[in-house]
Short mmCIF file of C-alpha atoms in Angstrom, two decimals:
data_model
loop_
_atom_site.label_atom_id
_atom_site.label_comp_id
_atom_site.label_asym_id
_atom_site.label_seq_id
_atom_site.Cartn_x
_atom_site.Cartn_y
_atom_site.Cartn_z
CA MET A 299 -32.26 10.23 -32.88
CA ALA A 300 -28.83 11.74 -33.58
CA ASP A 301 -25.97 9.42 -34.48
CA GLU A 302 -23.50 8.77 -31.69
CA ALA A 303 -20.19 10.56 -32.07
CA PRO A 304 -17.34 8.22 -32.98
CA THR A 305 -15.11 7.26 -30.08
CA ASP A 306 -11.88 9.22 -29.83
CA TYR A 307 -9.03 6.72 -29.57
CA SER A 308 -6.26 9.31 -29.47
CA LEU A 309 -4.29 10.04 -26.29
CA ALA A 310 -6.35 13.25 -25.99
CA ASN A 311 -9.04 10.96 -24.57
CA PRO A 312 -8.00 9.93 -21.02
CA ASP A 313 -9.97 6.69 -21.44
CA THR A 314 -7.58 5.63 -24.19
CA LEU A 315 -4.55 5.93 -21.92
CA THR A 316 -6.44 4.07 -19.17
CA LYS A 317 -7.08 1.16 -21.52
CA TYR A 318 -3.46 1.10 -22.65
CA LYS A 319 -2.34 1.11 -19.01
CA THR A 320 -4.77 -1.67 -18.07
CA ALA A 321 -3.44 -3.83 -20.91
CA ALA A 322 0.13 -2.93 -19.92
CA GLN A 323 -0.39 -3.93 -16.27
CA ILE A 324 -1.63 -7.32 -17.42
CA SER A 325 1.29 -7.77 -19.82
CA GLN A 326 3.86 -6.93 -17.16
CA LYS A 327 2.20 -9.13 -14.54
CA VAL A 328 2.24 -12.12 -16.89
CA LEU A 329 5.82 -11.37 -17.98
CA ASP A 330 6.94 -11.46 -14.34
CA GLU A 331 5.45 -14.95 -13.97
CA VAL A 332 6.80 -16.30 -17.26
CA ARG A 333 10.31 -15.13 -16.33
CA LYS A 334 10.13 -17.45 -13.28
CA TRP A 335 9.25 -20.43 -15.45
CA CYS A 336 12.32 -20.04 -17.69
CA VAL A 337 14.58 -22.54 -15.96
CA GLU A 338 16.94 -25.17 -17.30
CA GLY A 339 15.03 -28.18 -18.66
CA ALA A 340 11.68 -26.37 -18.99
CA LYS A 341 9.84 -27.04 -22.25
CA ILE A 342 9.27 -23.91 -24.33
CA LEU A 343 5.85 -25.15 -25.50
CA GLU A 344 4.59 -25.62 -21.94
CA ILE A 345 5.83 -22.16 -20.90
CA CYS A 346 4.01 -20.59 -23.88
CA GLN A 347 0.79 -22.48 -23.13
CA LYS A 348 0.83 -21.42 -19.47
CA GLY A 349 1.63 -17.85 -20.47
CA ASP A 350 -1.34 -17.67 -22.86
CA LYS A 351 -3.68 -19.10 -20.24
CA LEU A 352 -2.52 -16.55 -17.68
CA LEU A 353 -2.95 -13.72 -20.21
CA ASN A 354 -6.52 -14.81 -20.93
CA ASP A 355 -7.31 -15.24 -17.22
CA GLU A 356 -6.05 -11.76 -16.37
CA VAL A 357 -7.81 -10.10 -19.31
CA ALA A 358 -11.09 -11.74 -18.22
CA LYS A 359 -10.88 -9.88 -14.90
CA VAL A 360 -11.12 -6.39 -16.41
CA TYR A 361 -13.93 -4.47 -18.12
CA LYS A 362 -16.44 -7.13 -17.09
CA GLY A 363 -19.92 -6.71 -18.54
CA LYS A 364 -18.82 -3.89 -20.86
CA LYS A 365 -19.01 -3.91 -24.64
CA VAL A 366 -15.26 -3.68 -25.00
CA SER A 367 -13.21 -6.10 -27.10
CA LYS A 368 -10.28 -7.54 -25.20
CA GLY A 369 -7.87 -10.42 -25.42
CA VAL A 370 -4.32 -11.47 -26.18
CA GLY A 371 -2.43 -8.75 -28.06
CA HIS A 372 0.56 -11.04 -28.65
CA PRO A 373 0.79 -14.72 -27.68
CA CYS A 374 3.43 -15.79 -25.20
CA THR A 375 6.61 -16.64 -27.09
CA VAL A 376 9.97 -17.86 -25.81
CA SER A 377 12.90 -17.55 -28.22
CA PRO A 378 16.16 -19.50 -27.66
CA SER A 379 19.60 -17.85 -27.78
CA THR A 380 20.16 -17.54 -31.53
CA TYR A 381 16.53 -16.79 -32.45
CA VAL A 382 15.71 -13.17 -33.28
CA THR A 383 11.95 -13.32 -33.86
CA PRO A 384 9.29 -14.50 -31.37
CA TYR A 385 9.17 -18.31 -31.29
CA THR A 386 6.29 -20.52 -30.24
CA PRO A 387 6.29 -24.25 -31.16
CA LEU A 388 3.20 -26.33 -31.93
CA VAL A 389 1.85 -29.32 -30.01
CA SER A 390 1.57 -31.31 -33.26
CA ASP A 391 5.24 -30.86 -34.18
CA ALA A 392 6.72 -33.47 -31.86
CA GLU A 393 10.37 -32.48 -32.29
CA GLU A 394 9.85 -28.77 -31.63
CA ALA A 395 7.30 -29.45 -28.88
CA GLY A 396 10.08 -31.19 -26.95
CA THR A 397 12.49 -28.23 -27.15
CA GLU A 398 13.88 -27.47 -23.69
CA LEU A 399 15.72 -24.45 -22.32
CA LYS A 400 19.43 -24.88 -21.71
CA GLY A 401 21.45 -23.46 -18.85
CA ALA A 402 23.06 -20.04 -19.55
CA GLU A 403 20.83 -19.63 -22.63
CA VAL A 404 19.87 -16.07 -23.62
CA VAL A 405 16.06 -16.30 -23.84
CA LYS A 406 13.64 -13.68 -25.18
CA ILE A 407 10.09 -13.61 -23.74
CA GLN A 408 7.46 -11.63 -25.65
CA LEU A 409 3.73 -11.29 -24.96
CA GLY A 410 0.96 -8.72 -24.70
CA ALA A 411 -2.66 -7.95 -23.86
CA GLN A 412 -5.12 -5.69 -25.69
CA ILE A 413 -8.13 -3.76 -24.42
CA ASP A 414 -10.55 -2.31 -26.98
CA GLY A 415 -7.98 -2.85 -29.73
CA LEU A 416 -5.25 -0.98 -27.83
CA GLY A 417 -2.31 -3.33 -27.47
CA ALA A 418 0.52 -3.25 -24.93
CA ILE A 419 3.32 -5.60 -25.96
CA VAL A 420 6.48 -6.25 -23.99
CA CYS A 421 9.64 -8.33 -24.44
CA ASP A 422 12.44 -9.07 -22.01
CA THR A 423 15.67 -11.07 -22.22
CA VAL A 424 16.71 -13.41 -19.41
CA ILE A 425 19.71 -15.67 -18.94
CA VAL A 426 18.56 -19.15 -17.89
CA GLY A 427 19.94 -20.05 -14.48
CA ALA A 428 21.89 -16.80 -14.09
CA GLY A 429 23.36 -16.41 -10.63
CA ALA A 430 23.95 -13.30 -8.56
CA GLU A 431 26.81 -12.36 -10.87
CA VAL A 432 27.02 -12.57 -14.68
CA THR A 433 30.42 -12.14 -16.30
CA GLY A 434 32.09 -12.36 -19.70
CA ARG A 435 30.29 -11.99 -23.01
CA ALA A 436 26.84 -12.58 -21.47
CA ALA A 437 27.36 -9.51 -19.27
CA ASP A 438 28.54 -7.49 -22.28
CA LEU A 439 25.39 -8.42 -24.20
CA MET A 440 22.97 -7.58 -21.39
CA LEU A 441 24.61 -4.21 -20.62
CA ALA A 442 24.81 -3.25 -24.30
CA THR A 443 21.11 -4.07 -24.77
CA HIS A 444 19.98 -2.16 -21.68
CA TYR A 445 21.91 1.03 -22.46
CA ALA A 446 21.06 0.90 -26.17
CA ASN A 447 17.38 0.68 -25.27
CA GLU A 448 17.66 3.64 -22.89
CA LEU A 449 19.49 5.65 -25.55
CA LEU A 450 16.89 4.83 -28.20
CA LEU A 451 13.98 5.91 -26.00
CA ARG A 452 15.67 9.25 -25.36
CA MET A 453 16.47 9.84 -29.03
CA MET A 454 12.83 9.18 -29.96
CA MET A 455 11.65 12.08 -27.79
CA PRO A 456 10.66 15.17 -29.83
CA PRO A 457 13.24 17.98 -29.35
CA GLY A 458 12.59 20.49 -26.59
CA LEU A 459 9.68 18.53 -25.15
CA LEU A 460 10.98 18.81 -21.58
CA ALA A 461 12.81 22.12 -22.05
CA THR A 462 12.82 24.53 -19.10
CA GLY A 463 13.85 28.14 -18.65
CA THR A 464 12.66 31.25 -20.45
CA GLU A 465 10.32 31.15 -23.43
CA GLU A 466 13.26 32.01 -25.65
CA GLU A 467 15.29 29.09 -24.27
CA LYS A 468 12.34 26.72 -24.77
CA LYS A 469 11.86 27.85 -28.37
CA LYS A 470 15.57 27.40 -29.03
CA ALA A 471 15.44 23.84 -27.66
CA GLN A 472 12.36 23.01 -29.74
CA ALA A 473 14.02 24.37 -32.89
CA ILE A 474 16.74 21.70 -32.72
CA LYS A 475 16.31 19.08 -35.45
CA PRO A 476 15.16 15.64 -34.24
CA TYR A 477 17.53 12.71 -34.59
CA SER A 478 17.25 11.23 -38.08
CA GLN A 479 16.90 7.47 -38.44
CA SER A 480 20.46 7.21 -39.76
CA LYS A 481 21.79 9.24 -36.80
CA ILE A 482 19.84 7.04 -34.37
CA THR A 483 21.39 3.91 -35.88
CA SER A 484 24.86 5.50 -35.92
CA LEU A 485 24.83 6.36 -32.21
CA LEU A 486 23.32 3.03 -31.22
CA GLU A 487 25.96 1.15 -33.20
CA LYS A 488 28.67 3.20 -31.52
CA LEU A 489 27.22 2.34 -28.10
CA VAL A 490 26.89 -1.43 -28.62
CA LYS A 491 30.37 -1.61 -30.15
CA SER A 492 31.65 -0.29 -26.80
CA TYR A 493 30.71 -3.78 -25.56
CA ASN A 494 32.00 -5.50 -28.71
CA CYS A 495 28.42 -6.18 -29.86
CA ASN A 496 26.36 -5.25 -32.92
CA LEU A 497 22.80 -4.17 -33.60
CA VAL A 498 20.55 -6.87 -35.05
CA GLU A 499 19.84 -5.80 -38.62
CA ASN A 500 16.36 -4.54 -39.47
CA THR A 501 15.31 -4.12 -35.84
CA THR A 502 12.03 -2.24 -36.25
CA CYS A 503 10.01 0.12 -34.05
CA TRP A 504 6.40 0.68 -35.12
CA LEU A 505 3.76 3.33 -34.57
CA PHE A 506 0.78 1.68 -32.84
CA GLY A 507 -2.85 2.40 -33.66
CA ARG A 508 -6.15 0.86 -32.63
CA ASN A 509 -6.17 -2.76 -33.82
CA GLU A 510 -2.87 -2.03 -35.54
CA ILE A 511 0.62 -2.74 -34.22
CA GLU A 512 2.32 -1.90 -37.52
CA ASP A 513 0.84 1.47 -38.44
CA LYS A 514 1.99 4.06 -41.00
CA LYS A 515 5.35 4.99 -39.45
CA LYS A 516 8.36 2.86 -38.54
CA ILE A 517 11.96 3.29 -37.45
CA ILE A 518 14.36 0.65 -38.78
CA LEU A 519 17.66 0.23 -36.97
CA ALA A 520 20.68 -1.13 -38.86
CA PRO A 521 18.62 -1.50 -42.06
CA SER A 522 19.76 -4.01 -44.67
CA GLU A 523 19.97 -3.00 -48.33
CA GLY A 524 16.63 -1.80 -49.65
CA MET A 525 15.07 -1.37 -46.20
CA LYS A 526 14.05 2.10 -45.08
CA GLY A 527 12.10 3.53 -42.16
CA GLU A 528 9.40 6.17 -42.44
CA GLY A 529 8.78 9.01 -39.98
CA LEU A 530 9.68 9.81 -36.38
CA ALA A 531 7.80 9.81 -33.08
CA GLU A 532 5.53 12.78 -32.27
CA VAL A 533 3.52 13.89 -29.25
CA GLY A 534 0.20 12.07 -28.99
CA GLU A 535 1.49 8.78 -30.42
CA VAL A 536 1.99 5.28 -29.01
CA TRP A 537 4.96 3.27 -30.27
CA GLY A 538 6.29 -0.26 -29.95
CA VAL A 539 10.02 0.24 -29.39
CA GLU A 540 12.27 -2.71 -30.20
CA MET A 541 15.94 -3.13 -29.41
CA GLY A 542 17.95 -6.06 -30.76
CA VAL A 543 21.64 -6.66 -30.00
CA ALA A 544 23.93 -9.52 -31.06
CA LEU A 545 27.21 -10.90 -29.77
CA GLY A 546 28.05 -11.71 -33.40
CA SER A 547 27.70 -9.70 -36.59
CA GLY A 548 24.00 -8.92 -36.14
CA LYS A 549 23.23 -10.32 -39.60
CA VAL A 550 20.18 -12.58 -39.76
CA LYS A 551 18.84 -15.51 -41.79
CA THR A 552 15.57 -17.41 -42.11
CA LEU A 553 15.59 -20.60 -40.04
CA PRO A 554 14.07 -23.87 -41.33
CA ASN A 555 11.39 -23.96 -38.59
CA ARG A 556 7.74 -23.86 -39.62
CA PRO A 557 6.24 -20.35 -39.20
CA THR A 558 3.72 -20.65 -36.37
CA LEU A 559 3.04 -16.98 -35.64
CA HIS A 560 0.51 -15.24 -37.92
CA ARG A 561 -1.58 -12.11 -38.15
CA ARG A 562 -4.73 -11.10 -40.05
CA THR A 563 -4.18 -8.44 -42.72
CA THR A 564 -6.67 -5.94 -44.17
CA THR A 565 -6.55 -7.73 -47.56
CA THR A 566 -9.73 -9.38 -48.83
CA TYR A 567 -9.62 -12.52 -50.95
CA GLY A 568 -12.17 -15.15 -51.94
CA LEU A 569 -10.92 -18.30 -50.21
CA LYS A 570 -11.91 -21.47 -52.06
CA ARG A 571 -11.42 -24.21 -49.47
CA PRO A 572 -13.95 -24.66 -46.62
CA SER A 573 -11.05 -25.39 -44.22
CA SER A 574 -9.44 -22.06 -45.14
CA ARG A 575 -12.69 -20.13 -44.65
CA ALA A 576 -13.27 -21.81 -41.28
CA THR A 577 -9.73 -20.95 -40.15
CA LEU A 578 -10.08 -17.31 -41.23
CA SER A 579 -13.45 -17.00 -39.49
CA GLU A 580 -11.96 -18.23 -36.21
CA ILE A 581 -8.99 -15.86 -36.58
CA GLN A 582 -11.26 -12.86 -37.12
CA LYS A 583 -13.51 -13.69 -34.15
CA ARG A 584 -10.80 -14.53 -31.65
CA PHE A 585 -7.75 -12.47 -32.58
CA GLY A 586 -8.87 -9.67 -34.90
CA THR A 587 -5.71 -8.19 -36.40
CA PHE A 588 -3.41 -9.08 -33.50
CA PRO A 589 -0.72 -11.80 -33.77
CA PHE A 590 -1.65 -15.36 -32.82
CA SER A 591 -0.07 -18.79 -32.78
CA LEU A 592 -1.52 -21.74 -34.68
CA ARG A 593 -1.51 -23.67 -31.40
CA GLN A 594 -4.14 -21.23 -30.07
CA LEU A 595 -6.70 -22.36 -32.65
CA ASP A 596 -9.43 -24.79 -31.54
CA ASP A 597 -8.05 -27.48 -33.86
CA GLU A 598 -4.34 -26.99 -34.40
CA ARG A 599 -4.02 -29.66 -37.11
CA ALA A 600 -6.96 -28.29 -39.12
CA GLY A 601 -5.50 -24.81 -38.68
CA LYS A 602 -2.18 -25.90 -40.18
CA VAL A 603 -4.10 -26.95 -43.32
CA GLY A 604 -6.47 -23.97 -43.45
CA ILE A 605 -3.77 -21.35 -42.94
CA VAL A 606 -1.95 -22.28 -46.17
CA GLU A 607 -4.49 -20.70 -48.54
CA CYS A 608 -4.99 -17.77 -46.13
CA VAL A 609 -1.29 -16.92 -46.38
CA ARG A 610 -1.16 -17.53 -50.13
CA GLY A 611 -4.15 -15.23 -50.65
CA GLY A 612 -2.57 -12.52 -48.49
CA VAL A 613 -5.43 -12.38 -45.96
CA VAL A 614 -3.07 -13.65 -43.26
CA ARG A 615 0.59 -12.78 -42.85
CA GLN A 616 3.00 -15.39 -41.54
CA TYR A 617 6.04 -14.39 -39.52
CA GLU A 618 9.11 -16.27 -40.68
CA VAL A 619 11.38 -17.66 -37.98
CA ILE A 620 14.56 -15.55 -38.08
CA GLY A 621 17.85 -16.20 -36.31
CA SER A 622 21.43 -14.93 -36.22
CA SER A 623 23.33 -15.93 -39.36
CA ASP A 624 26.47 -16.84 -37.41
CA GLY A 625 24.75 -18.77 -34.60
CA GLU A 626 25.75 -16.22 -31.96
CA PRO A 627 23.33 -15.26 -29.13
CA VAL A 628 21.05 -12.25 -29.57
CA SER A 629 19.00 -10.30 -27.04
CA ARG A 630 15.81 -8.28 -27.51
CA LEU A 631 13.76 -5.78 -25.55
CA PHE A 632 10.34 -4.42 -26.53
CA THR A 633 8.63 -1.50 -24.82
CA THR A 634 5.23 0.05 -25.52
CA VAL A 635 5.50 3.78 -24.92
CA ALA A 636 3.25 6.83 -25.10
CA ILE A 637 4.73 10.13 -26.30
CA THR A 638 2.95 12.77 -24.21
CA LYS A 639 3.54 16.45 -23.49
CA ASN A 640 5.21 15.27 -20.27
CA GLY A 641 7.73 13.10 -22.09
CA VAL A 642 8.12 9.44 -23.00
CA GLN A 643 5.93 7.31 -20.75
CA ARG A 644 6.69 3.59 -20.53
CA LEU A 645 3.39 1.72 -20.65
CA ALA A 646 4.48 -1.91 -20.92
CA ALA A 647 8.20 -2.29 -20.31
CA PRO A 648 10.69 -4.97 -19.30
CA PRO A 649 11.71 -4.65 -15.64
CA GLN A 650 14.72 -2.47 -14.94
CA PRO A 651 17.72 -4.79 -14.50
CA ASN A 652 20.05 -4.89 -11.54
CA LEU A 653 23.08 -3.52 -13.34
CA ASP A 654 25.39 -4.52 -10.48
CA GLN A 655 24.71 -8.14 -11.45
CA TYR A 656 26.62 -7.72 -14.72
CA LYS A 657 30.39 -7.52 -14.48
CA SER A 658 32.09 -6.26 -17.63
CA ASP A 659 35.51 -4.75 -18.28
CA LYS A 660 33.97 -2.62 -21.05
CA LYS A 661 32.18 0.71 -20.76
CA ILE A 662 30.70 3.56 -22.78
CA THR A 663 33.16 6.42 -23.31
CA ASP A 664 31.53 8.50 -26.07
CA GLU A 665 30.66 11.91 -24.57
CA GLU A 666 27.67 12.54 -26.87
CA ILE A 667 26.09 9.22 -25.90
CA LEU A 668 26.77 9.70 -22.20
CA LYS A 669 25.20 13.14 -22.32
CA ILE A 670 22.00 11.79 -23.92
CA LEU A 671 21.82 8.96 -21.37
CA GLU A 672 21.91 11.52 -18.56
CA THR A 673 18.72 13.21 -19.79
CA THR A 674 15.34 12.31 -18.28
CA LEU A 675 12.50 10.67 -20.18
CA ALA A 676 9.66 12.51 -18.44
CA LYS A 677 8.82 15.40 -16.16
CA PRO A 678 8.81 14.53 -12.45
CA PRO A 679 5.35 13.98 -10.90
CA SER A 680 3.53 17.12 -9.79
CA ASP A 681 2.85 17.70 -6.09
CA LYS A 682 -0.49 19.41 -6.72
CA LYS A 683 -2.62 16.27 -6.60
CA LYS A 684 -0.91 15.06 -3.48
CA ASN A 685 -1.48 18.30 -1.60
CA LYS A 686 -5.15 18.27 -2.51
CA LYS A 687 -5.61 14.68 -1.43
CA LYS A 688 -3.77 15.14 1.86
CA LYS A 689 -6.38 14.99 4.60
CA LYS A 690 -5.95 16.81 7.88
CA LYS A 691 -5.53 14.38 10.77
CA PRO A 692 -7.49 14.83 13.99
CA ALA A 693 -5.39 16.73 16.56
CA LYS A 694 -5.16 13.81 19.00
CA LYS A 695 -4.13 11.31 16.32
CA ALA A 696 -1.56 13.72 14.88
CA ALA A 697 -0.04 14.32 18.31
CA ALA A 698 0.16 10.60 19.06
CA GLN A 699 1.75 9.72 15.71
CA LYS A 700 5.50 9.25 15.65
CA PRO A 701 7.63 11.28 13.22
CA ASP A 702 8.59 8.21 11.17
CA GLU A 703 4.91 7.28 10.81
CA GLU A 704 4.23 10.72 9.34
CA GLU A 705 6.99 10.14 6.82
CA ASP A 706 5.42 6.80 5.88
CA ASP A 707 2.08 8.51 5.22
CA GLU A 708 3.76 11.02 2.94
CA ASP A 709 5.47 8.21 1.06
CA ASP A 710 2.10 6.53 0.50
CA ASP A 711 0.79 9.72 -1.11
CA ASP A 712 3.85 9.79 -3.35
CA ASP A 713 2.71 6.52 -4.89
CA ASP A 714 -0.48 8.18 -6.11
CA ASP A 715 0.74 9.20 -9.56
CA ASP A 716 3.13 7.00 -11.53
CA GLU A 717 2.29 8.39 -14.94
CA ASP A 718 5.55 10.22 -15.43
CA ASP A 719 7.77 7.41 -14.30
CA ASP A 720 11.20 7.62 -15.86
#
């Protein structure tokens, strides 16, 4: 019997994109719910626990009875105003477990699902208790973050990907050099400074792979000394795109909180303690190489002991808790995108904000930036599928139908293909 061909996990396989989209739909659905729970006085721990449960419940509904690994691609985390990295307290740390959200706090929610090792992670920033109108520095921060994220997504697109016109014009567009990492940072810094904000240093976008959310390429925005990105986005790739903006300097520091977010590495090491081996075994079975919180382990207290040797031996990486060095609020967005021949496709993305809600006396004036922001991320949906699927109505029914009903039917068909959503 011939060996089965290895599964193609590239975007050339339509099944891969379907799995990414399924994971993304779950991530966005859970994010929508978690946003509602972020109210003044709510305990961060309880929000995270409910978010994880909802993620697991939703994942359980898909790919039933199929030999497909699935689960949480990133635990639910809720980071207070000055925190930069995802934050998720433990039940056993009484002080942190009691941490509550404050009114007007700038909160970052991050979470994700994974199907067959294909993760879709998303992060959004919300202002606790924000009314119909947000003014002052909070409005500056939210607008700067939104537009910087839109600019970054457009600068990541390979040159000439959506070029139109003659073959000569297309070739000319494709011959333009892509934005270098230093140019990307330069334009983003110029944009956020329009709102008197700064980029958060070492904000990193990663190439995604199967069972790998930190693959071989990365883009580092506002890199600190000694930090350097590697490579740029290309067609056929999936990326995790991060945007971090600060009201202060953007400089960061390690906070005294216990690291509670971890991730299995590919390193092998002979663990000596039985508690360490038991912890690693549970991590491998339940989370693979995706991030997890110690509170998700069956025995949190035993996990806190077992994880120590795992981290020391390099088989597990711990994520330090990082915050703004000057105590000023920071915001973050995280979008999982696919770079296809039709453009940049948002898979898991924070919801588009109502920009009218934010009232700022500042605005972007740089012509180069404004021009990039005007460009589209993807080709508009094709009408071919819709025309094929359009069924001819019986003569009597068509005659009886009102004109506005016909328009409604056409609108329904328009919802058929959302792949190229801008």
